[in-house]
Amino acid sequence: MPQKVIPIRPQSRLPGTKAPRYDGGELADTRGRRMRDLRISVTDRCNFRCTYCMPREVFNAGYKFLPHEAILSFEEIARLAGIFVGLGVQKIRLTGGEPLLRKNIAELVAMLAPLGADLTLTTNGSTLVKHARALKDAGLDRITVSLDSLDEATFRAMNDADFPVVKVLDGIAAAADEGFTPVKINMVVKRGVNDHQIVEAARHWRHSGHILRFIEYMDVGSTNGWRMEEVIPSAEVIRRISAAFPLEQVEANYAGEVAERWRYKDGAGEIGVISSVTQAFCNDCSRMRISTEGSLYTCLFAQQGHDLKSLLRAGATDDDIRDRIAAVWRARGDRYSEIRNAATAKLPKVEMSYIGG
Ligand code: SAM
């Protein structure tokens, strides 16, 4: 898709930003990638303690979550989002942490909706029954709900908050009732933990109109003790499901789509697989991330961000901030998933709850 670029009027540079003036020209990084997606973490808090994401041993009573004044306000988020859309972003995802824990989240959705980007949110679904209508009314376009197992014991063990499956199912139903169809349902697969549920999940969501997506367990952050042996490659997921319900591959909706699409040959619907580990998609990665406290990250596996909050709070103009973002994107060369190995997996990385999943 052609890059949408808003011409920028030259303005004086904010002292200390050092970013070169963005010339309004084509915005590509050092590998020729275009910026298209923005993920915004609206809170680093979550009511689940999924063992692969926010393990309780680390995220316990002693863990210091960000204080309110450290996190971006709705006005700051909306301002940044507008600048990103001006630079060509077409899709915005609100995430976290658990985004529905952020107070008055529908107000933020209402502030972002007029930007015209495809506006989506990823949630654990635990409070979706309460929020679905307000999110729809506020202008949210789509919802993704995470649900790692339909088996009660497995799910409760994985979320480590003793949270029941039925409440998430109710949340998905509420979202569908409000017209968020299809709902995308994310299932992270961990060998020996929930892989016995792969075919069961496929069976459950066939014919539902929703899209189940299997995510390879990733070495995000530094707390989940990731090991390659625990990853079930997407190819194995497809093989297992196909043995029960034959599948065929479907073309991507657009270049850079994260999930590979498959459909049931009998017409029962579509599934997706997200293979960040076994089939890295760095090559056409189009994503930027804003952390809960306003740092910009070009990669989920980054070790360092670029502080935008200080710019916002020091009175930078939109042009100054735009220059900074453009400079960060143009300098981007990361391709973590392509070079992942046992050693990189041990590098200290930012936690997913902070950077936004
Ligand atoms: N709380 C929301 C939720 O549960 O969907 C949004 C944030 S969560 C970090 C976003 C997604 O990242 C979820 O689908 C979650 O399962 C996935 N995720 C978290 N840690 C992961 C890991 N180590 N590997 C793969 N996916 C992971």
Coordinates of C-alpha atoms and ligand atoms in Angstrom, one line a residue:
M1 CA 0.0 0.0 0.0
P2 CA 1.4 3.5 -0.8
Q3 CA 2.7 5.5 2.1
K4 CA 0.5 8.3 3.1
V5 CA 2.7 11.2 3.9
I6 CA 1.5 14.6 5.3
P7 CA 3.8 17.4 4.1
I8 CA 5.6 19.1 7.0
R9 CA 6.2 22.8 7.2
P10 CA 9.8 23.5 8.3
Q11 CA 10.0 24.8 11.9
S12 CA 12.8 25.5 14.3
R13 CA 14.2 22.5 16.1
L14 CA 13.5 21.9 19.7
P15 CA 16.7 22.3 21.6
G16 CA 18.1 18.9 22.6
T17 CA 16.0 16.8 20.3
K18 CA 18.9 16.4 17.7
A19 CA 16.5 14.7 15.2
P20 CA 17.0 15.9 11.7
R21 CA 14.1 17.8 10.2
Y22 CA 11.7 15.3 8.6
D23 CA 11.5 16.3 4.9
G24 CA 8.0 14.8 4.3
G25 CA 9.6 12.3 2.0
E26 CA 9.2 8.5 1.9
L27 CA 9.6 7.0 5.3
A28 CA 11.5 3.7 5.1
D29 CA 13.9 2.2 7.5
T30 CA 17.4 0.9 6.7
R31 CA 15.8 -2.4 5.4
G32 CA 13.2 -0.6 3.3
R33 CA 10.4 -1.3 5.7
R34 CA 7.4 1.1 6.0
M35 CA 5.7 2.1 9.2
R36 CA 2.1 1.0 9.1
D37 CA 1.1 -0.2 12.6
L38 CA 1.2 1.3 16.0
R39 CA 0.7 -0.6 19.2
I40 CA 0.1 1.4 22.4
S41 CA 0.5 0.0 25.8
V42 CA -2.1 1.9 27.9
T43 CA -1.2 0.2 31.2
D44 CA 1.6 -2.1 32.5
R45 CA -0.9 -3.7 34.9
C46 CA -2.9 -6.9 34.4
N47 CA -5.3 -8.9 36.5
F48 CA -3.9 -12.2 35.1
R49 CA -0.5 -13.6 35.9
C50 CA 0.0 -15.7 32.7
T51 CA 3.1 -17.8 33.4
Y52 CA 4.6 -17.0 30.1
C53 CA 4.0 -13.2 30.3
M54 CA 3.8 -11.9 33.8
P55 CA 4.9 -14.7 36.1
R56 CA 3.7 -14.3 39.7
E57 CA 7.2 -14.9 41.1
V58 CA 8.2 -11.6 39.5
F59 CA 5.0 -9.6 39.2
N60 CA 4.1 -10.0 42.9
A61 CA 3.2 -7.6 45.7
G62 CA 6.8 -6.3 45.7
Y63 CA 6.7 -5.4 42.0
K64 CA 6.8 -1.7 41.2
F65 CA 4.2 -0.9 38.6
L66 CA 4.4 2.6 37.1
P67 CA 2.9 5.4 39.1
H68 CA 0.0 7.3 37.4
E69 CA 2.1 10.4 36.7
A70 CA 4.6 8.3 34.8
I71 CA 2.2 6.9 32.3
L72 CA 1.0 8.8 29.3
S73 CA -2.3 10.6 29.7
F74 CA -5.1 10.1 27.1
E75 CA -4.4 13.5 25.7
E76 CA -0.7 12.6 25.3
I77 CA -1.6 9.3 23.7
A78 CA -4.0 10.9 21.3
R79 CA -1.6 13.5 20.3
L80 CA 1.1 11.0 19.5
A81 CA -1.3 8.8 17.7
G82 CA -2.3 11.7 15.5
I83 CA 1.3 12.3 14.6
F84 CA 1.8 8.7 13.8
V85 CA -1.2 8.6 11.5
G86 CA 0.3 11.7 9.8
L87 CA 3.4 9.6 9.2
G88 CA 1.5 6.8 7.5
V89 CA 0.2 4.6 10.3
Q90 CA -3.0 2.9 9.3
K91 CA -3.7 0.6 12.2
I92 CA -3.6 1.3 15.9
R93 CA -3.8 -1.4 18.6
L94 CA -4.4 -0.7 22.2
T95 CA -2.8 -3.2 24.5
G96 CA -0.9 -3.6 27.7
G97 CA -0.9 -5.1 30.3
E98 CA -4.6 -5.4 30.3
P99 CA -6.0 -2.4 28.5
L100 CA -9.5 -2.7 29.9
L101 CA -8.0 -2.1 33.4
R102 CA -7.1 1.5 32.3
K103 CA -9.9 3.7 33.8
N104 CA -12.3 5.2 31.2
I105 CA -10.6 3.4 28.4
A106 CA -13.6 4.0 26.1
E107 CA -12.8 7.7 26.4
L108 CA -9.4 7.1 24.8
V109 CA -11.0 5.1 22.1
A110 CA -13.4 8.0 21.4
M111 CA -10.4 10.3 21.1
L112 CA -8.5 8.0 18.7
A113 CA -11.5 7.0 16.5
P114 CA -11.6 10.3 14.5
L115 CA -8.0 9.7 13.3
G116 CA -9.4 7.2 10.8
A117 CA -6.9 4.4 11.4
D118 CA -8.2 0.9 11.9
L119 CA -8.6 0.9 15.7
T120 CA -8.3 -2.4 17.6
L121 CA -7.7 -3.7 21.1
T122 CA -6.3 -6.8 22.6
T123 CA -7.7 -8.0 25.9
N124 CA -7.8 -11.0 28.1
G125 CA -11.6 -10.7 28.0
S126 CA -12.1 -10.8 31.7
T127 CA -14.1 -7.6 31.9
L128 CA -15.3 -7.4 28.3
V129 CA -18.9 -8.0 29.2
K130 CA -18.8 -4.7 31.1
H131 CA -16.9 -2.8 28.4
A132 CA -18.1 -4.2 25.0
R133 CA -20.9 -1.7 24.4
A134 CA -19.0 1.4 25.4
L135 CA -16.0 0.4 23.3
K136 CA -18.3 -0.1 20.3
D137 CA -20.1 3.2 20.9
A138 CA -16.7 4.9 21.2
G139 CA -15.7 3.8 17.7
L140 CA -13.5 0.7 18.3
D141 CA -13.3 -1.3 15.1
R142 CA -12.1 -4.7 16.2
I143 CA -11.2 -6.8 19.2
T144 CA -8.8 -9.6 19.8
V145 CA -9.3 -11.8 22.9
S146 CA -6.7 -14.0 24.4
L147 CA -7.8 -17.5 25.5
D148 CA -5.2 -20.1 25.9
S149 CA -7.4 -23.1 26.7
L150 CA -11.0 -24.2 27.0
D151 CA -10.1 -26.7 29.6
E152 CA -10.8 -25.2 33.0
A153 CA -7.8 -26.5 34.9
T154 CA -5.4 -25.7 32.1
F155 CA -6.7 -22.2 31.7
R156 CA -6.7 -21.4 35.4
A157 CA -3.2 -22.7 35.7
M158 CA -2.0 -20.6 32.7
N159 CA -3.6 -17.3 33.8
D160 CA -2.5 -18.1 37.4
A161 CA -5.3 -16.0 38.7
D162 CA -7.8 -18.8 39.0
F163 CA -9.9 -17.1 36.3
P164 CA -12.6 -19.3 34.8
V165 CA -13.0 -19.9 31.0
V166 CA -16.7 -19.1 31.0
K167 CA -16.2 -15.5 31.8
V168 CA -13.9 -15.0 28.8
L169 CA -16.4 -16.9 26.6
D170 CA -19.1 -14.5 27.9
G171 CA -16.8 -11.6 27.0
I172 CA -16.3 -12.9 23.5
A173 CA -20.1 -13.4 23.1
A174 CA -20.7 -9.8 24.4
A175 CA -18.2 -8.5 21.8
A176 CA -19.9 -10.4 19.1
D177 CA -23.3 -9.1 20.2
E178 CA -22.0 -5.6 19.8
G179 CA -21.0 -6.3 16.3
F180 CA -17.3 -7.0 16.8
T181 CA -17.3 -9.9 14.4
P182 CA -15.2 -11.8 13.7
V183 CA -13.5 -11.7 17.1
K184 CA -9.9 -12.8 16.8
I185 CA -9.0 -15.3 19.6
N186 CA -5.3 -15.6 20.5
M187 CA -4.0 -18.9 21.9
V188 CA -0.3 -19.0 22.9
V189 CA 0.8 -22.6 22.7
K190 CA 3.3 -24.0 25.1
R191 CA 4.5 -27.6 24.8
G192 CA 3.3 -29.8 27.6
V193 CA 1.1 -27.0 29.0
N194 CA -1.8 -26.5 26.6
D195 CA -0.8 -28.2 23.3
H196 CA -3.3 -31.0 24.1
Q197 CA -5.9 -28.3 23.6
I198 CA -5.0 -27.3 20.0
V199 CA -7.5 -29.5 18.3
E200 CA -10.1 -28.9 21.0
A201 CA -9.9 -25.2 20.4
A202 CA -10.1 -25.6 16.7
R203 CA -13.2 -27.8 17.1
H204 CA -14.8 -25.3 19.4
W205 CA -14.3 -22.2 17.2
R206 CA -15.1 -23.9 13.9
H207 CA -18.4 -22.6 12.5
S208 CA -18.4 -19.7 15.0
G209 CA -17.4 -17.0 12.6
H210 CA -14.5 -16.0 14.8
I211 CA -10.9 -16.5 14.0
L212 CA -8.7 -18.6 16.3
R213 CA -5.0 -17.7 16.0
F214 CA -2.2 -19.9 17.4
I215 CA 0.8 -18.0 18.6
E216 CA 4.2 -19.5 19.0
Y217 CA 5.5 -19.1 22.5
M218 CA 8.1 -16.3 22.4
D219 CA 11.2 -15.2 24.4
V220 CA 9.8 -11.8 25.2
G221 CA 11.0 -10.1 28.3
S222 CA 13.4 -11.6 30.7
T223 CA 11.1 -13.3 33.2
N224 CA 9.4 -16.2 31.5
G225 CA 12.3 -18.6 31.4
W226 CA 11.7 -19.3 27.7
R227 CA 13.2 -22.5 26.2
M228 CA 13.0 -23.5 22.5
E229 CA 11.9 -27.0 23.5
E230 CA 8.6 -25.5 24.8
V231 CA 7.7 -23.9 21.4
I232 CA 5.3 -25.8 19.3
P233 CA 6.1 -24.7 15.7
S234 CA 3.1 -23.5 13.7
A235 CA 3.7 -26.2 11.2
E236 CA 3.0 -28.7 13.9
V237 CA -0.2 -26.9 14.9
I238 CA -1.4 -27.0 11.3
R239 CA -0.5 -30.7 11.0
R240 CA -2.4 -31.6 14.1
I241 CA -5.5 -29.7 13.2
S242 CA -5.4 -30.8 9.6
A243 CA -5.4 -34.4 10.6
A244 CA -8.8 -33.8 12.2
F245 CA -10.2 -31.0 10.0
P246 CA -8.3 -30.6 6.7
L247 CA -7.0 -27.1 6.1
E248 CA -5.7 -25.1 3.1
Q249 CA -3.7 -22.0 3.1
V250 CA -5.2 -18.6 2.2
E251 CA -3.5 -15.6 0.8
A252 CA -2.5 -12.8 3.2
N253 CA -4.9 -9.8 3.4
Y254 CA -1.9 -7.5 3.0
A255 CA 1.9 -7.6 2.9
G256 CA 3.3 -7.7 6.4
E257 CA 0.3 -9.4 7.9
V258 CA 1.5 -11.1 11.1
A259 CA -0.8 -14.2 11.0
E260 CA -0.6 -16.7 8.2
R261 CA -4.1 -17.6 7.2
W262 CA -5.6 -21.1 6.8
R263 CA -9.2 -22.2 6.2
Y264 CA -11.1 -25.4 6.7
K265 CA -11.7 -27.2 3.4
D266 CA -15.2 -28.0 4.5
G267 CA -16.0 -24.2 4.8
A268 CA -16.1 -24.1 8.6
G269 CA -14.1 -20.9 8.8
E270 CA -10.6 -19.6 9.1
I271 CA -7.7 -19.9 11.5
G272 CA -4.3 -18.1 11.8
V273 CA -0.9 -19.0 12.9
I274 CA 1.7 -16.5 14.2
S275 CA 5.2 -17.9 13.8
S276 CA 7.5 -15.3 15.2
V277 CA 9.9 -18.0 16.3
T278 CA 10.1 -20.5 13.5
Q279 CA 9.3 -18.2 10.6
A280 CA 10.4 -14.8 11.5
F281 CA 8.5 -12.0 9.8
C282 CA 11.0 -9.2 10.5
N283 CA 11.4 -8.7 6.8
D284 CA 8.2 -6.8 6.4
C285 CA 7.7 -5.7 10.0
S286 CA 5.7 -2.5 9.9
R287 CA 5.2 -2.0 13.7
M288 CA 6.1 0.7 16.2
R289 CA 5.3 0.4 19.8
I290 CA 4.7 3.1 22.5
S291 CA 5.3 1.8 26.0
T292 CA 3.0 2.7 28.9
E293 CA 5.3 5.6 29.9
G294 CA 5.8 6.9 26.4
S295 CA 8.9 5.3 25.0
L296 CA 9.1 4.3 21.4
Y297 CA 10.2 0.8 20.5
T298 CA 10.8 -0.5 17.0
C299 CA 10.9 -4.1 18.1
L300 CA 9.1 -6.3 20.6
F301 CA 12.5 -7.7 21.6
A302 CA 14.2 -4.3 21.9
Q303 CA 16.4 -3.6 24.8
Q304 CA 16.0 0.2 24.6
G305 CA 13.4 2.7 23.7
H306 CA 13.3 6.3 22.6
D307 CA 11.8 8.7 25.1
L308 CA 8.8 10.6 23.6
K309 CA 7.3 11.6 27.0
S310 CA 10.0 14.0 27.8
L311 CA 9.5 15.7 24.4
L312 CA 5.7 15.9 25.1
R313 CA 6.2 17.3 28.5
A314 CA 9.0 19.7 27.5
G315 CA 6.6 21.6 25.2
A316 CA 7.8 20.1 21.9
T317 CA 5.8 21.0 18.8
D318 CA 4.1 18.3 16.7
D319 CA 6.7 18.8 14.1
D320 CA 9.5 18.2 16.6
I321 CA 7.9 15.0 17.7
R322 CA 7.3 14.0 14.2
D323 CA 11.0 14.6 13.3
R324 CA 12.0 12.4 16.2
I325 CA 9.7 9.5 15.3
A326 CA 10.7 9.7 11.6
A327 CA 14.4 9.7 12.6
V328 CA 13.9 6.6 14.8
W329 CA 12.1 4.8 12.0
R330 CA 14.7 5.7 9.4
A331 CA 17.5 4.5 11.6
R332 CA 15.8 1.2 12.3
G333 CA 17.6 -2.0 11.4
D334 CA 16.5 -4.5 13.9
R335 CA 15.5 -8.1 13.0
Y336 CA 15.6 -9.9 16.3
S337 CA 13.5 -12.9 15.3
E338 CA 15.7 -13.6 12.3
I339 CA 18.8 -13.8 14.4
R340 CA 17.3 -15.3 17.5
N341 CA 19.4 -18.0 19.2
A342 CA 19.9 -19.5 22.6
A343 CA 22.2 -16.5 23.5
T344 CA 19.9 -13.7 22.3
A345 CA 17.0 -15.4 24.2
K346 CA 18.9 -14.6 27.4
L347 CA 19.5 -10.9 26.6
P348 CA 17.7 -8.5 29.0
K349 CA 14.6 -7.3 27.1
V350 CA 11.7 -5.1 27.9
E351 CA 8.7 -6.9 29.4
M352 CA 5.7 -7.4 27.0
S353 CA 3.3 -6.0 29.6
Y354 CA 5.2 -2.7 29.5
I355 CA 5.9 -2.4 25.8
G356 CA 2.6 -3.8 24.7
G357 CA 1.8 -7.2 23.3
Ligands
SAM1 N1 -3.8 -8.4 28.4 C1 -4.1 -8.4 27.0 C2 -4.3 -9.9 26.6 O1 -4.3 -10.8 27.4 O2 -4.5 -10.1 25.4 C3 -3.1 -7.7 26.1 C4 -1.7 -7.8 26.4 S1 -1.0 -9.4 26.1 C5 0.7 -9.1 26.5 C6 -1.1 -9.5 24.3 C7 -0.9 -10.9 23.8 O3 0.5 -11.3 23.9 C8 -1.7 -12.0 24.4 O4 -2.4 -12.7 23.4 C9 -0.7 -12.9 25.0 O5 -1.1 -14.2 25.1 C10 0.5 -12.7 24.1 N2 1.7 -13.1 24.8 C11 2.2 -12.7 26.0 N3 3.4 -13.2 26.3 C12 3.7 -14.0 25.2 C13 4.8 -14.9 24.9 N4 5.8 -15.1 25.7 N5 4.8 -15.5 23.7 C14 3.7 -15.4 22.8 N6 2.7 -14.6 23.1 C15 2.7 -13.9 24.2

